[in-house]
XYZ file of C-alpha atoms in Angstrom:
260
model
C 10.758 3.382 -24.640
C 12.709 0.495 -26.157
C 10.519 -1.746 -28.273
C 11.360 -5.303 -29.138
C 12.017 -5.508 -32.919
C 11.021 -9.181 -33.055
C 7.268 -8.622 -32.807
C 4.779 -6.580 -34.784
C 2.958 -5.358 -31.701
C 4.689 -3.354 -29.006
C 6.554 -5.618 -26.626
C 9.676 -5.470 -24.478
C 12.289 -7.959 -23.418
C 13.473 -7.733 -19.845
C 16.733 -5.894 -20.620
C 15.268 -3.015 -22.644
C 12.377 -2.674 -20.188
C 14.768 -2.476 -17.239
C 16.780 0.226 -19.019
C 13.712 2.220 -20.017
C 12.102 2.053 -16.572
C 15.231 2.694 -14.527
C 14.952 -0.680 -12.821
C 17.448 -3.520 -12.812
C 17.006 -6.806 -14.613
C 17.389 -8.484 -11.234
C 14.438 -6.487 -9.853
C 12.197 -7.441 -12.774
C 13.198 -11.084 -12.435
C 12.364 -10.942 -8.715
C 8.969 -9.378 -9.372
C 8.319 -12.086 -11.939
C 9.291 -14.810 -9.447
C 6.901 -13.513 -6.774
C 4.075 -13.008 -9.256
C 3.975 -9.232 -8.966
C 4.813 -8.492 -12.597
C 5.361 -11.207 -15.202
C 5.837 -11.060 -18.992
C 2.514 -12.082 -20.503
C 3.504 -13.163 -23.981
C 6.160 -15.105 -25.862
C 7.827 -14.187 -29.129
C 7.963 -16.548 -32.092
C 11.397 -17.567 -30.841
C 9.953 -18.479 -27.442
C 11.324 -15.478 -25.527
C 9.139 -14.051 -22.769
C 8.157 -10.458 -23.417
C 6.271 -7.687 -21.652
C 3.236 -6.207 -23.386
C 1.682 -2.746 -23.150
C -0.728 -4.186 -20.578
C 2.260 -5.275 -18.510
C 3.619 -1.730 -18.712
C 0.355 -0.431 -17.247
C 0.767 -2.844 -14.342
C 4.406 -1.784 -13.991
C 3.308 1.835 -13.663
C 0.807 0.825 -10.970
C 3.553 -1.028 -9.092
C 5.953 1.918 -9.272
C 3.282 4.490 -8.396
C 2.178 2.521 -5.335
C 5.794 1.973 -4.331
C 6.391 5.729 -4.554
C 3.683 6.141 -1.889
C 5.789 4.033 0.472
C 3.881 0.759 0.126
C 5.639 -2.592 0.400
C 5.523 -5.273 -2.278
C 3.034 -7.445 -0.369
C 0.707 -4.476 0.018
C 1.106 -3.572 -3.650
C 0.259 -7.127 -4.687
C -2.850 -7.097 -2.497
C -3.945 -3.737 -3.904
C -3.489 -4.893 -7.498
C -5.410 -8.089 -6.780
C -8.221 -6.070 -5.217
C -8.171 -3.533 -8.045
C -7.170 0.105 -7.802
C -8.799 3.124 -9.393
C -6.224 4.222 -12.015
C -7.509 7.796 -12.020
C -7.137 8.044 -8.262
C -3.729 6.406 -8.401
C -2.438 8.939 -10.928
C -3.916 11.742 -8.819
C -2.287 10.403 -5.642
C 1.013 9.884 -7.445
C 0.851 13.441 -8.781
C 0.024 14.801 -5.328
C 2.971 12.929 -3.872
C 5.318 14.318 -6.509
C 3.995 17.850 -5.996
C 4.364 17.536 -2.236
C 7.935 16.324 -2.696
C 8.701 19.208 -5.040
C 7.222 21.726 -2.600
C 9.206 20.225 0.287
C 12.403 20.303 -1.761
C 11.804 23.907 -2.789
C 11.244 24.897 0.841
C 14.401 23.053 1.843
C 16.355 24.677 -1.009
C 15.280 28.172 0.061
C 16.289 27.565 3.658
C 19.600 26.028 2.697
C 20.317 29.017 0.445
C 19.724 31.322 3.411
C 22.058 29.214 5.547
C 24.669 29.289 2.793
C 24.361 33.051 2.404
C 24.841 33.530 6.134
C 27.928 31.317 6.169
C 29.366 33.008 3.056
C 28.974 36.386 4.761
C 30.854 35.117 7.803
C 27.758 35.025 10.005
C 26.825 32.059 12.159
C 23.309 30.890 11.240
C 20.726 31.504 13.923
C 19.095 28.688 15.852
C 15.761 29.563 14.205
C 17.288 29.215 10.747
C 18.737 25.830 11.622
C 15.419 24.644 13.042
C 13.629 25.842 9.903
C 16.006 23.810 7.777
C 15.481 20.738 9.957
C 11.696 21.078 9.792
C 11.864 21.327 6.005
C 13.419 17.856 5.854
C 10.223 16.297 7.243
C 6.744 16.278 5.792
C 3.134 15.368 6.441
C 0.344 14.041 4.255
C -3.342 14.935 3.948
C -5.797 13.734 6.567
C -7.991 10.721 5.871
C -11.207 9.522 7.499
C -12.844 6.191 8.161
C -16.047 5.100 9.817
C -15.546 3.866 13.394
C -17.480 6.528 15.302
C -19.842 4.102 16.990
C -16.959 2.284 18.633
C -14.390 4.987 19.395
C -14.603 8.286 21.237
C -13.535 11.618 19.761
C -9.981 11.430 21.133
C -9.487 7.938 19.726
C -10.841 9.010 16.337
C -8.437 11.939 16.365
C -5.542 9.641 17.222
C -6.411 7.441 14.258
C -6.722 10.457 11.981
C -3.341 11.756 13.090
C -1.652 8.431 12.354
C -3.461 8.096 9.037
C -2.578 11.653 8.036
C 1.091 10.925 8.607
C 0.824 8.166 5.979
C -0.548 10.505 3.321
C -2.065 8.879 0.202
C -0.674 5.489 1.248
C -3.415 5.358 3.896
C -6.099 4.752 1.261
C -4.285 1.757 -0.216
C -3.402 0.257 3.172
C -6.745 0.739 4.900
C -9.339 0.787 2.123
C -7.737 -1.559 -0.416
C -5.229 -3.938 1.189
C -7.033 -4.544 4.473
C -10.364 -5.606 2.884
C -8.449 -7.707 0.332
C -6.721 -9.576 3.168
C -10.127 -10.409 4.641
C -11.424 -11.563 1.265
C -8.392 -13.832 0.835
C -8.930 -15.265 4.307
C -12.598 -15.879 3.559
C -11.700 -17.787 0.394
C -9.412 -20.007 2.452
C -12.162 -20.528 5.046
C -14.700 -21.418 2.359
C -12.219 -23.881 0.835
C -11.937 -25.677 4.165
C -8.377 -24.590 4.939
C -7.753 -25.060 8.684
C -7.083 -21.831 10.617
C -3.739 -23.261 11.703
C -2.527 -23.318 8.090
C 0.530 -21.159 7.384
C -1.292 -19.183 4.681
C -4.063 -18.196 7.100
C -1.637 -17.290 9.864
C 0.360 -15.148 7.466
C -2.765 -13.188 6.512
C -3.632 -12.732 10.198
C -0.110 -11.495 10.942
C -0.401 -8.851 8.207
C -3.847 -7.787 9.455
C -2.378 -7.344 12.924
C 0.546 -5.344 11.491
C -1.923 -2.968 9.847
C -3.889 -2.727 13.077
C -0.777 -1.645 14.986
C 0.124 0.768 12.188
C -3.191 2.589 12.544
C -3.785 2.236 16.278
C -0.224 2.681 17.486
C -0.730 -0.431 19.604
C -3.362 1.335 21.744
C -5.417 -1.470 23.322
C -8.598 0.636 23.555
C -8.467 1.683 19.927
C -7.647 -1.869 18.835
C -10.678 -3.141 20.777
C -12.873 -0.539 19.092
C -11.643 -1.575 15.663
C -12.325 -5.245 16.460
C -15.822 -4.338 17.659
C -16.453 -2.483 14.415
C -15.442 -5.546 12.409
C -17.700 -7.753 14.537
C -20.741 -5.456 14.421
C -20.559 -4.419 10.763
C -17.960 -6.605 9.041
C -19.364 -6.190 5.542
C -19.059 -2.414 5.706
C -15.575 -2.592 7.223
C -14.512 -4.935 4.428
C -15.851 -2.572 1.749
C -18.239 -5.332 0.678
C -21.752 -4.181 1.674
C -23.375 -7.058 -0.221
C -21.721 -9.738 1.874
C -23.944 -11.557 4.420
C -23.061 -10.483 7.952
C -23.178 -14.075 9.232
C -20.471 -15.087 6.759
C -18.202 -12.304 7.974
C -18.803 -13.229 11.607
C -17.844 -16.806 10.804
C -14.700 -15.388 9.233
C -13.987 -13.363 12.384
C -14.229 -16.551 14.468
C -11.994 -18.343 11.943
C -9.351 -15.622 12.229
C -9.589 -15.643 16.013
C -8.821 -19.365 16.013
C -5.845 -18.695 13.727
C -4.517 -16.116 16.212
C -4.929 -18.528 19.119
C -3.173 -21.444 17.416
C 0.395 -22.154 18.578
C 3.250 -20.796 16.467
């Protein structure tokens, strides 16, 4: 790790940090501009520098990105707070799964290469094995919607969530509740539901809904019913008054109905 020689404590200017982390200076500048990762101190000469705390946040950003999450989702997860132990475990699991998939692919490609080197045409089964090894699936994940969805619908949700692997936790259990909390802060501040900020939150909520339901109208209705009946539990905030969350649901409904 490149340390900035201008300060007594460990700190990094943007160039050395980009080199050490394998990122570009342009990427770090962009993340600074959008508020995802900003240098938190200045040197005696007035230069902005990254601290060790910033490096921890940088690791969180990169680990979440490795799970396939977008920058908006990562920002929401960091604002909501992520369990660092779980994040390292999920990151490790993702790396191990990638290594296992690559090893399987390597073995099958070696067999294909051996067959070709011996002048034999590879069999259809060998080719299909190699193609299957290029894909991958993640572990299953569960959530609590049993009162509103039947067994087939629950299984459909599980299948879609499983395909997301560890990213499912951060999308469903971290980002989604954080989006609702942000919307509730806007509602409490008196922001009209037609405001662009509210509509943008609603659009992302609806994107996540489609991601997990596959656009199935019945499943989507069940999810909405779950939010209406037990919004505090769905938002991972069991201490929140149910009436407040129902007011938020009405607020979001008005945002969805407002003209573009």
